[in-house]
C-alpha cells in the first residue's frame, strides 16, 4: 500500500540502494541501508536508518522518514555497490577504482578500508586517465568479483592487496553486471545481449557457456539468479524486457516478459520469497512480478522474516517443484504484475528487497522505503 | 523599460574593452588587450566575488586580461538545499501538464488551486530545511547565506499565495476577505513570539504586553482568541465586568462573510450595517471611556483609520494594514476595488517616511491585477527563474495569459520555461529535469533541447545511454548519431573494437561500422587470428548494416567452417566472397592464400568450374590491379602468386582426372 512508503529528497541523484544484510538469526526487519550517488560534482556513499516501523514519537507523529546516519565522499559515480558483510560495503566507481568502505556503528562514521585503484582500465593502468568504469560488483565474503567497460573480470579477496585473478579482455563489449551462480561460477551480461557463465576454477580465459538473445542483440543491463533454484536466471535489457533463462537447457531465454518501456536497471528475486521478483527502469516504473498466486498445490514460499527457508534445500524436492518462472507462457498462469510507482517520470536506478522491506532510489533525487511489501 | 545593468565583479569595462562569448546558459566575459583611449589604465578589482560570476581561470596576478569570467544566468540553481525544490516542483509541474483540461469549471479550478498549494508547500518545506541548516551551522557566513535564502523563499511564498487568491482561485467578494485574512495570518509572523510569550506566562492579563496581544488578535480578525484573552482580564476586574461584556458581545456578533452560500452579500451588508451602528452607539455614549485600551479596540471595530494606524508596529506591513482596514470598513470588497484600497493603504502606512521596496511593488501590482507586471518585477528582483517560470505556467493553465504575446520568441510562459530549463541544463546534475520542461515548450523547446543535450558530458556508457534514451524517445536522429559516434570513437581510441562496433550498430552508422570492420580485418592480417570472436560470431541481423561488416561476419564463418573441417562448404563460401564481390579487392590476396591449404588437401575440394573461377579471380587481381608495380617488386607477393598458380593448375589436373573417371563410371 502506498501509505506505507516514506520518501526523502536527498539533493543527489541516487544510483544504488542496498539493505544491510541481517545477521543469521535476526527476526526483525532490516533497519539500515546504504545509498550511492552519481553525476554529482561531489558523489557520496551514505548510510541511512530506515525509520521505525509503527512506533510513534513523543507527540504521536509518525517517524517514518529515512534518517541520515553518516556519509563519505566518493570519487566518481557510484556504479554499483554490495555489502560484503554487516560492516563493509564494496563500491564500484566510474573511475575504475573499487573501494571497500567500513561502517563504524559505534560512532556512526564511514571510512575507506581498502582500495584497488583503477581495477578497470583502458590501454594502460598507470597513465593518469586510463580508468574504465567499473560497472558491476558482487560479493561472496571474502570474494569480490568486478566487471567493467573494459570487458575485464577481476576476482579480489577482501584483504588481499592484489587481484587473485584477472581476465583481461574477457568480453569484447561492455560488461554491465555480474552475479554469482555458485561459489566458483559467475554470470555476466554484456552490451550485445549475451549471458555468460565463467568458471573461476578453470584457467582458460573463456566463458564456459554463452547464452544470447535472438534477433537484435539488445544489450542486457542486469542479472539475478533464483535464490533456491540456481538454474533459473533473470536478466533485464535495454528495451525493458525481462528475460527468464534456464541455464540447464538451450542457449536462448525461456520467456520474454514485457513491462518497462526503457532500460531495466535492476532485477532482484526476493531472497526468501522467490516467487516475487522486482524490477526498476529508466522509464520511472518499478514492477512487482508475483507468481505466487498461480499454482494452487504449491506450498507458499511467503515468509515474514528475512531468512531463507530450508524447504528447497533437498534437490529431490527441488526437481518436483515446477517453477512458475519456467512455464512457457507465464502470462497465462496469471502472473500478477503491479507498478509500485505510478506517475513517476524520472528513472528508478536501483532497488533492493529484504524481508518485508523495499528501498529504491531515483534520478529525481529521492529515496523511498516501503516497509510492508506484502501487506 | 530597461533592465538594470548586471555588474560582473572584477571585470572593469572602464579600463579595458570586454569581449563576450555566449554559451547556452552562460556567458564568458574577458578583458581584451585593447585599453580605452584617454582613460586611466586602472586594473580590474583583484578579488572577484562569486556573486554573479565566478573566475574560471586566473593568471599570475599580471594583466587583468588573463582572467575569464563565467557569468551564469540563474545563480540559485547552484544552491544545494534548493535541489529539493527543483525536484519536487518538477513532479508537480509534470502533473499539471498531464492534468485534465476537460474538467468542468469548478472541479478544474479546485484542481488548479490544489496544484498551487502543492507548489507552496514545497516552498515552505524548503524554507524549513533552510532554516534548520541556518540554525545548525556554526559558520557565520553560511548562516547569513541561509538566512537570506529563508527570507527570499518566504517572500516567494507570500507573493505566490496572494497570486493564488487573486488569480488562481479568483476569490469573489466575501470569501476574498477571508482568504486575505488567512494570508496575513500565515505570513505576519513577527508578532508570534510576543503572542507565545504572553499566552505562556503565568497570568497573561498581568503581562505588560497583554493588550498588545489582544490588539494583534483583533487586527488579524482572530475574534475568538481575542475574546478568550479578554475574558481572563474581565474576571480579574469585576468592577468593569459590564464593559467587558458589551465589548465581548460586539466582537461575538460581528458579521463575517461565509464561505458557503448561506447568505447573500446584501444580507451580510445589512447585518454589518446594523452591527456597525451598534458599535458607533457604544463609542459615542462613552461606554468604554474609562478604559483607553477597550475604547481603541472599539474604534478599530468601527474601522477608524487613525486608531488602526496607531497599531502600526503590531501590523508591521502595509498589506496587513490593508486587510485590517478592509475587514472593519469594507468586508464585502470586490476584487476590482482592491487596487484603490491597496494604494491608499500603502501611502498611509508608509506615510512618506520610507519608499516602497521591490516586494511592495510586486504585491501592489498583484492587487492591481497587473499579472504581467508581477511576473516582470519578480524576474528582475529574484535571483532565480524557478519562481516566475512555474507561476507563469500555472497562470497560463488558468487561461489568464492567453492574450499576451511577446515581441520576441514565443509567449511569456514558454520564454520563462526555456530560461529556467536552460539554467537546469547548465548544472552538472540537474540537466535531466530540464528535458521535461523543454518538452512542454511547443515552439522552441525542441531546438533548445537539441542544442543543450549535445553538450552533456558523456563520462560513462551508462550516462550516455540515459542521454541516448532521451534523444531516441524524441526522434532526435541527429543527436542519436552524434552520441553514438562519440561513444564509438572513445571505444575505438581505447582499443575496444567490440564496444565501438555495438555503438555504431545502435546508431545504424554504416560508415563507422565499415571503419571498425576494417580495423578488425587489419588486426587479423597482422596477427593471423581474430580478436573479439564472441562479438563477431554473434553479429546476427546487424551484420547487414554495412558490406564490410557482412564480409567480416562471413569471413569469420569461413574460418569456423574450416576449423570444423567442413571443407566443401568453406570452399564454396570463400569463392562466393570474391565472385559476389562481398570481399573488398584489397582482401582478395588474403582470401586466395586462404584457398591454398584447401587446394593442397588430399581430397579434391574445388570443382573444375570453381577452380576456373579461382584462376580468374587471381588473374583479375594481378592484371586489374593499378598498383602493378607492387606485385613485380615484392618478391614475397610474386612467390605467392606463383605458388597459387601452381596449386590451381595441379588442382585442375586432379579434378579433371577425378571428374573424368566419375563421368566414365
Short mmCIF file of C-alpha atoms in Angstrom, two decimals, chain B residues 260-515:
data_model
loop_
_atom_site.label_atom_id
_atom_site.label_comp_id
_atom_site.label_asym_id
_atom_site.label_seq_id
_atom_site.Cartn_x
_atom_site.Cartn_y
_atom_site.Cartn_z
CA UNK B 260 -20.77 28.65 1.73
CA UNK B 261 -23.78 30.17 0.01
CA UNK B 262 -25.75 30.51 3.22
CA UNK B 263 -26.15 34.24 2.97
CA UNK B 264 -26.17 36.75 0.16
CA UNK B 265 -23.87 39.73 0.10
CA UNK B 266 -26.83 42.05 0.62
CA UNK B 267 -27.83 40.17 3.74
CA UNK B 268 -24.33 40.44 5.03
CA UNK B 269 -24.09 44.13 4.26
CA UNK B 270 -27.36 44.74 6.07
CA UNK B 271 -26.30 42.83 9.17
CA UNK B 272 -22.94 44.52 9.08
CA UNK B 273 -24.57 47.95 8.90
CA UNK B 274 -26.62 47.18 11.99
CA UNK B 275 -23.63 45.94 13.90
CA UNK B 276 -21.58 48.93 12.82
CA UNK B 277 -24.28 51.30 14.11
CA UNK B 278 -24.36 49.45 17.41
CA UNK B 279 -20.61 49.86 17.84
CA UNK B 280 -20.96 53.52 16.96
CA UNK B 281 -23.60 53.99 19.69
CA UNK B 282 -21.46 52.46 22.40
CA UNK B 283 -18.50 54.52 21.40
CA UNK B 284 -20.48 57.74 21.38
CA UNK B 285 -22.19 57.21 24.72
CA UNK B 286 -18.77 56.72 26.30
CA UNK B 287 -19.25 53.12 27.42
CA UNK B 288 -15.51 52.45 27.08
CA UNK B 289 -14.31 55.91 28.05
CA UNK B 290 -12.83 54.64 31.29
CA UNK B 291 -10.56 52.15 29.52
CA UNK B 292 -8.43 53.55 26.66
CA UNK B 293 -7.50 50.01 25.51
CA UNK B 294 -11.08 48.99 25.04
CA UNK B 295 -12.00 52.28 23.53
CA UNK B 296 -9.28 51.89 20.94
CA UNK B 297 -10.49 48.34 20.17
CA UNK B 298 -13.99 49.67 19.66
CA UNK B 299 -12.59 52.28 17.29
CA UNK B 300 -10.78 49.57 15.37
CA UNK B 301 -14.03 47.63 15.09
CA UNK B 302 -15.50 50.76 13.57
CA UNK B 303 -12.73 50.86 11.03
CA UNK B 304 -11.28 54.10 12.33
CA UNK B 305 -8.14 54.53 10.21
CA UNK B 306 -6.24 56.57 12.77
CA UNK B 307 -6.96 54.07 15.52
CA UNK B 308 -5.75 51.22 13.30
CA UNK B 309 -2.66 53.11 12.17
CA UNK B 310 -1.73 53.71 15.80
CA UNK B 311 -1.06 49.96 15.95
CA UNK B 312 1.41 50.19 13.08
CA UNK B 313 4.10 48.30 15.00
CA UNK B 314 1.75 45.37 15.58
CA UNK B 315 0.93 45.09 11.90
CA UNK B 316 4.49 45.59 10.61
CA UNK B 317 3.44 45.80 6.96
CA UNK B 318 1.15 47.93 4.85
CA UNK B 319 -0.64 44.91 3.47
CA UNK B 320 -1.62 43.82 6.95
CA UNK B 321 -2.98 47.34 7.44
CA UNK B 322 -4.86 46.99 4.16
CA UNK B 323 -6.52 43.75 5.17
CA UNK B 324 -7.42 45.03 8.67
CA UNK B 325 -8.89 48.14 7.10
CA UNK B 326 -10.94 46.08 4.69
CA UNK B 327 -12.12 43.79 7.47
CA UNK B 328 -13.54 46.64 9.52
CA UNK B 329 -14.72 49.02 6.85
CA UNK B 330 -15.28 47.12 3.57
CA UNK B 331 -15.81 43.43 4.36
CA UNK B 332 -17.53 42.85 1.03
CA UNK B 333 -14.76 44.37 -1.04
CA UNK B 334 -14.78 43.29 -4.70
CA UNK B 335 -11.59 42.15 -6.40
CA UNK B 336 -11.55 45.13 -8.73
CA UNK B 337 -11.85 47.60 -5.85
CA UNK B 338 -8.74 46.28 -4.17
CA UNK B 339 -6.37 48.48 -6.12
CA UNK B 340 -7.77 51.72 -4.58
CA UNK B 341 -7.58 50.49 -1.02
CA UNK B 342 -4.17 48.94 -1.60
CA UNK B 343 -2.66 52.13 -2.94
CA UNK B 344 -4.09 54.33 -0.21
CA UNK B 345 -3.14 51.81 2.49
CA UNK B 346 0.43 51.78 1.31
CA UNK B 347 0.56 55.56 1.16
CA UNK B 348 -0.97 55.92 4.62
CA UNK B 349 1.19 53.24 6.16
CA UNK B 350 4.49 54.37 4.74
CA UNK B 351 3.47 57.98 5.31
CA UNK B 352 6.20 59.31 3.09
CA UNK B 353 8.79 58.15 5.61
CA UNK B 354 10.12 55.32 3.52
CA UNK B 355 9.82 54.42 -0.12
CA UNK B 356 8.28 51.12 -1.20
CA UNK B 357 10.65 48.22 -1.74
CA UNK B 358 10.56 45.78 -4.65
CA UNK B 359 8.40 43.34 -2.68
CA UNK B 360 5.87 46.13 -2.01
CA UNK B 361 5.76 46.95 -5.70
CA UNK B 362 5.16 43.32 -6.63
CA UNK B 363 2.31 42.93 -4.13
CA UNK B 364 0.86 46.23 -5.29
CA UNK B 365 0.94 45.03 -8.89
CA UNK B 366 -0.90 41.90 -7.78
CA UNK B 367 -3.59 43.93 -6.00
CA UNK B 368 -3.92 45.93 -9.20
CA UNK B 369 -4.37 42.64 -11.12
CA UNK B 370 -1.36 43.52 -13.28
CA UNK B 371 -0.23 39.93 -13.68
CA UNK B 372 2.43 40.73 -16.22
CA UNK B 373 3.84 43.44 -14.01
CA UNK B 374 4.06 40.90 -11.15
CA UNK B 375 5.97 38.46 -13.31
CA UNK B 376 8.23 41.12 -14.72
CA UNK B 377 9.14 42.58 -11.33
CA UNK B 378 9.77 39.11 -9.94
CA UNK B 379 12.03 38.26 -12.87
CA UNK B 380 14.12 41.32 -12.15
CA UNK B 381 14.27 41.05 -8.38
CA UNK B 382 14.60 37.32 -7.74
CA UNK B 383 17.87 35.54 -8.41
CA UNK B 384 16.20 32.53 -9.99
CA UNK B 385 13.88 31.65 -12.87
CA UNK B 386 12.18 28.92 -10.90
CA UNK B 387 9.55 31.19 -9.39
CA UNK B 388 8.41 33.07 -12.47
CA UNK B 389 8.57 30.02 -14.73
CA UNK B 390 6.32 27.91 -12.50
CA UNK B 391 3.95 30.71 -11.54
CA UNK B 392 3.53 31.80 -15.15
CA UNK B 393 2.91 28.24 -16.25
CA UNK B 394 0.22 27.87 -13.60
CA UNK B 395 -1.42 31.17 -14.58
CA UNK B 396 -1.28 30.08 -18.19
CA UNK B 397 -3.10 26.88 -17.27
CA UNK B 398 -5.71 29.10 -15.61
CA UNK B 399 -6.10 30.66 -19.07
CA UNK B 400 -5.13 34.07 -17.77
CA UNK B 401 -2.23 34.87 -20.08
CA UNK B 402 -3.65 33.95 -23.45
CA UNK B 403 -3.81 37.42 -24.92
CA UNK B 404 -0.27 38.38 -24.17
CA UNK B 405 2.37 37.79 -26.82
CA UNK B 406 5.94 38.89 -26.59
CA UNK B 407 7.56 40.81 -29.39
CA UNK B 408 10.38 38.25 -29.26
CA UNK B 409 10.33 34.48 -29.12
CA UNK B 410 7.02 32.86 -28.37
CA UNK B 411 4.73 33.63 -25.45
CA UNK B 412 5.80 34.55 -21.97
CA UNK B 413 5.16 31.13 -20.45
CA UNK B 414 7.42 29.46 -22.94
CA UNK B 415 10.06 32.17 -22.72
CA UNK B 416 10.35 31.76 -18.95
CA UNK B 417 10.27 27.98 -19.03
CA UNK B 418 13.07 28.00 -21.59
CA UNK B 419 15.15 30.24 -19.35
CA UNK B 420 14.59 28.05 -16.33
CA UNK B 421 15.29 24.80 -18.16
CA UNK B 422 18.45 26.28 -19.71
CA UNK B 423 19.63 27.02 -16.19
CA UNK B 424 18.97 23.41 -15.21
CA UNK B 425 21.00 22.25 -18.19
CA UNK B 426 23.96 24.33 -17.13
CA UNK B 427 24.01 22.35 -13.88
CA UNK B 428 26.15 19.22 -13.87
CA UNK B 429 23.44 17.13 -12.30
CA UNK B 430 20.01 18.76 -12.70
CA UNK B 431 20.01 18.64 -16.50
CA UNK B 432 17.65 15.65 -16.54
CA UNK B 433 14.87 17.80 -15.07
CA UNK B 434 15.31 20.35 -17.84
CA UNK B 435 14.32 17.85 -20.52
CA UNK B 436 10.68 17.67 -19.41
CA UNK B 437 10.39 21.45 -19.30
CA UNK B 438 11.66 21.75 -22.85
CA UNK B 439 9.13 19.10 -23.86
CA UNK B 440 6.36 21.39 -22.78
CA UNK B 441 7.56 24.37 -24.78
CA UNK B 442 5.81 23.79 -28.08
CA UNK B 443 7.62 26.38 -30.14
CA UNK B 444 11.30 26.39 -29.24
CA UNK B 445 11.60 23.56 -26.72
CA UNK B 446 12.83 21.07 -29.27
CA UNK B 447 15.56 23.34 -30.64
CA UNK B 448 16.74 24.21 -27.14
CA UNK B 449 16.84 20.56 -26.16
CA UNK B 450 18.82 19.68 -29.27
CA UNK B 451 21.38 22.36 -28.54
CA UNK B 452 21.70 21.55 -24.87
CA UNK B 453 21.69 17.77 -24.99
CA UNK B 454 24.75 17.66 -27.22
CA UNK B 455 26.71 19.50 -24.57
CA UNK B 456 26.14 16.97 -21.80
CA UNK B 457 29.50 15.37 -20.99
CA UNK B 458 29.29 11.61 -21.56
CA UNK B 459 31.51 10.36 -18.75
CA UNK B 460 30.31 6.76 -18.67
CA UNK B 461 28.41 4.49 -21.02
CA UNK B 462 25.52 4.39 -18.59
CA UNK B 463 25.19 8.14 -18.70
CA UNK B 464 25.47 8.07 -22.47
CA UNK B 465 22.62 5.53 -22.53
CA UNK B 466 20.46 7.84 -20.48
CA UNK B 467 21.12 10.75 -22.81
CA UNK B 468 20.58 8.49 -25.79
CA UNK B 469 17.24 7.33 -24.44
CA UNK B 470 16.09 10.95 -24.15
CA UNK B 471 17.05 11.56 -27.77
CA UNK B 472 15.56 8.33 -29.10
CA UNK B 473 12.24 8.92 -27.38
CA UNK B 474 12.02 12.26 -29.18
CA UNK B 475 13.22 11.01 -32.56
CA UNK B 476 16.25 13.27 -32.44
CA UNK B 477 18.15 11.28 -35.06
CA UNK B 478 20.94 13.77 -35.49
CA UNK B 479 21.77 13.71 -31.79
CA UNK B 480 21.44 9.93 -31.57
CA UNK B 481 24.00 9.59 -34.33
CA UNK B 482 26.31 12.10 -32.75
CA UNK B 483 26.21 10.46 -29.29
CA UNK B 484 26.82 7.00 -30.70
CA UNK B 485 29.67 8.33 -32.81
CA UNK B 486 31.30 9.97 -29.82
CA UNK B 487 30.99 6.76 -27.81
CA UNK B 488 32.22 4.63 -30.72
CA UNK B 489 35.23 6.91 -31.19
CA UNK B 490 36.02 6.71 -27.48
CA UNK B 491 35.83 2.93 -27.57
CA UNK B 492 37.99 2.82 -30.67
CA UNK B 493 40.62 5.01 -29.03
CA UNK B 494 40.60 2.61 -26.09
CA UNK B 495 41.05 -0.34 -28.44
CA UNK B 496 37.62 -1.66 -27.58
CA UNK B 497 36.60 -2.68 -31.05
CA UNK B 498 33.64 -4.70 -29.82
CA UNK B 499 32.14 -1.81 -27.90
CA UNK B 500 32.84 0.56 -30.77
CA UNK B 501 31.00 -1.74 -33.14
CA UNK B 502 27.97 -2.09 -30.90
CA UNK B 503 27.70 1.72 -30.62
CA UNK B 504 27.76 2.12 -34.39
CA UNK B 505 25.24 -0.68 -34.76
CA UNK B 506 22.94 1.16 -32.36
CA UNK B 507 23.21 4.34 -34.43
CA UNK B 508 22.90 2.33 -37.68
CA UNK B 509 26.05 4.15 -38.73
CA UNK B 510 27.21 2.10 -41.75
CA UNK B 511 30.30 4.17 -42.48
CA UNK B 512 31.60 3.78 -38.98
CA UNK B 513 30.78 0.07 -38.92
CA UNK B 514 32.89 -0.25 -42.07
CA UNK B 515 35.75 1.61 -40.44
#
